[in-house]
Amino acid sequence: AMQNGDGPEGDGVKFFTYEDGGNYRGECAEDGKRHGQGTYTYPNGDVFTGTFVMGKRQGHGTYIHQVGGRFEGGWMNDTMHGHGKFVFQSGTIYEGAWFNNNQHGTGKLIEADGVYAVEYTHGKILKKQKMEKGAEG
């Protein structure tokens, strides 16, 4: 349940603190669900900034993990979906297709030793091939 919603901050932007310690600043539907642009801070310190549709992450958004790592890209029905880029805590970057919170489809993996063309199915890597220098673009 929502606590101490301290009223609109212009243009339908509200600030809520939740009982679990999370908080939200952004646009809401009339029933108080997160709806539109906003930033939700999770109880563990993770932060999502982007678009919500009736409480669910949908459209473009950035999720920053408090322990390190961040995702920027598409969301559908509260999951990472479509094209997105994940920067892992290790510094490795995956940029490519996502489905249901997993790497799924083709993309590229940027590691310390080079750039790889990769293909995943539901988070499991199928193919990984080093790209020639200059072919990264």
Short mmCIF file of N, CA and C in Angstrom, two decimals, residues 7-64:
data_model
loop_
_atom_site.label_atom_id
_atom_site.label_comp_id
_atom_site.label_asym_id
_atom_site.label_seq_id
_atom_site.Cartn_x
_atom_site.Cartn_y
_atom_site.Cartn_z
N GLY A 7 1.30 14.56 -2.46
CA GLY A 7 0.59 15.42 -3.38
C GLY A 7 1.32 15.63 -4.69
N PRO A 8 0.65 16.22 -5.65
CA PRO A 8 1.23 16.43 -6.97
C PRO A 8 2.42 17.38 -6.92
N GLU A 9 3.38 17.16 -7.79
CA GLU A 9 4.49 18.10 -7.92
C GLU A 9 4.40 18.68 -9.32
N GLY A 10 3.24 19.22 -9.66
CA GLY A 10 3.04 19.76 -10.99
C GLY A 10 2.89 18.65 -12.01
N ASP A 11 2.09 18.87 -13.02
CA ASP A 11 1.94 17.95 -14.15
C ASP A 11 1.74 16.50 -13.74
N GLY A 12 1.01 16.27 -12.69
CA GLY A 12 0.67 14.90 -12.31
C GLY A 12 1.84 14.10 -11.78
N VAL A 13 2.96 14.74 -11.48
CA VAL A 13 4.09 14.01 -10.91
C VAL A 13 3.89 13.92 -9.41
N LYS A 14 4.02 12.69 -8.90
CA LYS A 14 3.82 12.48 -7.47
C LYS A 14 5.03 11.77 -6.89
N PHE A 15 5.14 11.82 -5.58
CA PHE A 15 6.20 11.09 -4.89
C PHE A 15 5.57 10.20 -3.84
N PHE A 16 5.90 8.92 -3.89
CA PHE A 16 5.37 7.96 -2.93
C PHE A 16 6.52 7.21 -2.27
N THR A 17 6.34 6.93 -0.99
CA THR A 17 7.23 5.99 -0.30
C THR A 17 6.38 4.77 0.05
N TYR A 18 6.91 3.57 -0.23
CA TYR A 18 6.15 2.35 0.01
C TYR A 18 6.59 1.71 1.32
N GLU A 19 5.72 0.87 1.86
CA GLU A 19 6.01 0.21 3.14
C GLU A 19 7.27 -0.64 3.10
N ASP A 20 7.59 -1.19 1.91
CA ASP A 20 8.79 -2.05 1.81
C ASP A 20 10.09 -1.24 1.73
N GLY A 21 9.98 0.09 1.72
CA GLY A 21 11.19 0.91 1.66
C GLY A 21 11.48 1.46 0.27
N GLY A 22 10.75 0.99 -0.74
CA GLY A 22 10.92 1.52 -2.08
C GLY A 22 10.26 2.89 -2.19
N ASN A 23 10.61 3.64 -3.23
CA ASN A 23 9.90 4.89 -3.47
C ASN A 23 9.80 5.17 -4.96
N TYR A 24 8.85 6.02 -5.31
CA TYR A 24 8.58 6.34 -6.71
C TYR A 24 8.33 7.82 -6.85
N ARG A 25 8.97 8.41 -7.86
CA ARG A 25 8.67 9.79 -8.23
C ARG A 25 8.34 9.79 -9.71
N GLY A 26 7.13 10.20 -10.04
CA GLY A 26 6.77 10.21 -11.45
C GLY A 26 5.28 10.34 -11.66
N GLU A 27 4.88 10.00 -12.88
CA GLU A 27 3.49 10.14 -13.26
C GLU A 27 2.70 8.92 -12.81
N CYS A 28 1.44 9.15 -12.47
CA CYS A 28 0.58 8.07 -11.96
C CYS A 28 -0.77 8.09 -12.66
N ALA A 29 -1.40 6.92 -12.66
CA ALA A 29 -2.80 6.84 -13.07
C ALA A 29 -3.66 7.29 -11.89
N GLU A 30 -4.96 7.45 -12.13
CA GLU A 30 -5.83 7.94 -11.07
C GLU A 30 -5.88 6.99 -9.89
N ASP A 31 -5.67 5.68 -10.14
CA ASP A 31 -5.72 4.73 -9.03
C ASP A 31 -4.39 4.64 -8.29
N GLY A 32 -3.42 5.50 -8.65
CA GLY A 32 -2.15 5.51 -7.94
C GLY A 32 -1.09 4.61 -8.53
N LYS A 33 -1.46 3.81 -9.55
CA LYS A 33 -0.44 2.95 -10.18
C LYS A 33 0.57 3.81 -10.93
N ARG A 34 1.81 3.32 -10.99
CA ARG A 34 2.84 4.02 -11.76
C ARG A 34 2.44 3.98 -13.23
N HIS A 35 2.34 5.14 -13.87
CA HIS A 35 1.84 5.20 -15.23
C HIS A 35 2.40 6.45 -15.89
N GLY A 36 3.27 6.24 -16.90
CA GLY A 36 3.95 7.36 -17.54
C GLY A 36 5.43 7.33 -17.19
N GLN A 37 6.07 8.47 -17.23
CA GLN A 37 7.50 8.55 -16.95
C GLN A 37 7.73 8.63 -15.44
N GLY A 38 8.75 7.91 -14.99
CA GLY A 38 9.05 8.01 -13.57
C GLY A 38 10.31 7.26 -13.20
N THR A 39 10.66 7.39 -11.92
CA THR A 39 11.83 6.71 -11.36
C THR A 39 11.39 5.95 -10.12
N TYR A 40 11.63 4.64 -10.14
CA TYR A 40 11.30 3.79 -8.99
C TYR A 40 12.61 3.31 -8.36
N THR A 41 12.75 3.56 -7.07
CA THR A 41 13.92 3.07 -6.33
C THR A 41 13.48 1.89 -5.49
N TYR A 42 14.12 0.73 -5.72
CA TYR A 42 13.75 -0.51 -5.03
C TYR A 42 14.30 -0.50 -3.61
N PRO A 43 13.72 -1.31 -2.73
CA PRO A 43 14.22 -1.38 -1.35
C PRO A 43 15.70 -1.72 -1.26
N ASN A 44 16.23 -2.49 -2.24
CA ASN A 44 17.65 -2.89 -2.21
C ASN A 44 18.57 -1.82 -2.80
N GLY A 45 17.99 -0.71 -3.27
CA GLY A 45 18.83 0.36 -3.82
C GLY A 45 18.92 0.38 -5.34
N ASP A 46 18.40 -0.67 -6.01
CA ASP A 46 18.34 -0.65 -7.47
C ASP A 46 17.41 0.49 -7.91
N VAL A 47 17.66 1.03 -9.10
CA VAL A 47 16.86 2.15 -9.59
C VAL A 47 16.43 1.90 -11.03
N PHE A 48 15.14 2.06 -11.30
CA PHE A 48 14.62 2.01 -12.67
C PHE A 48 14.08 3.38 -13.03
N THR A 49 14.53 3.90 -14.18
CA THR A 49 13.99 5.16 -14.71
C THR A 49 13.48 4.89 -16.10
N GLY A 50 12.22 5.21 -16.35
CA GLY A 50 11.67 4.97 -17.67
C GLY A 50 10.16 5.10 -17.67
N THR A 51 9.56 4.34 -18.57
CA THR A 51 8.12 4.42 -18.79
C THR A 51 7.40 3.25 -18.11
N PHE A 52 6.30 3.58 -17.46
CA PHE A 52 5.44 2.57 -16.84
C PHE A 52 4.08 2.61 -17.51
N VAL A 53 3.46 1.43 -17.64
CA VAL A 53 2.07 1.36 -18.08
C VAL A 53 1.31 0.56 -17.03
N MET A 54 0.44 1.23 -16.34
CA MET A 54 -0.37 0.64 -15.26
C MET A 54 0.48 -0.22 -14.32
N GLY A 55 1.55 0.37 -13.84
CA GLY A 55 2.37 -0.27 -12.81
C GLY A 55 3.51 -1.12 -13.34
N LYS A 56 3.49 -1.45 -14.64
CA LYS A 56 4.53 -2.31 -15.20
C LYS A 56 5.49 -1.52 -16.07
N ARG A 57 6.76 -1.96 -16.06
CA ARG A 57 7.76 -1.30 -16.90
C ARG A 57 7.48 -1.66 -18.36
N GLN A 58 7.39 -0.64 -19.21
CA GLN A 58 6.98 -0.85 -20.60
C GLN A 58 7.54 0.27 -21.44
N GLY A 59 8.19 -0.07 -22.57
CA GLY A 59 8.79 0.97 -23.40
C GLY A 59 10.28 1.05 -23.13
N HIS A 60 10.82 2.27 -23.07
CA HIS A 60 12.27 2.42 -22.88
C HIS A 60 12.57 2.70 -21.42
N GLY A 61 13.62 2.08 -20.93
CA GLY A 61 13.99 2.37 -19.55
C GLY A 61 15.40 1.93 -19.23
N THR A 62 15.92 2.46 -18.11
CA THR A 62 17.25 2.13 -17.63
C THR A 62 17.14 1.56 -16.22
N TYR A 63 17.75 0.40 -16.03
CA TYR A 63 17.74 -0.25 -14.71
C TYR A 63 19.18 -0.30 -14.22
N ILE A 64 19.44 0.32 -13.07
CA ILE A 64 20.79 0.34 -12.51
C ILE A 64 20.81 -0.53 -11.25
#
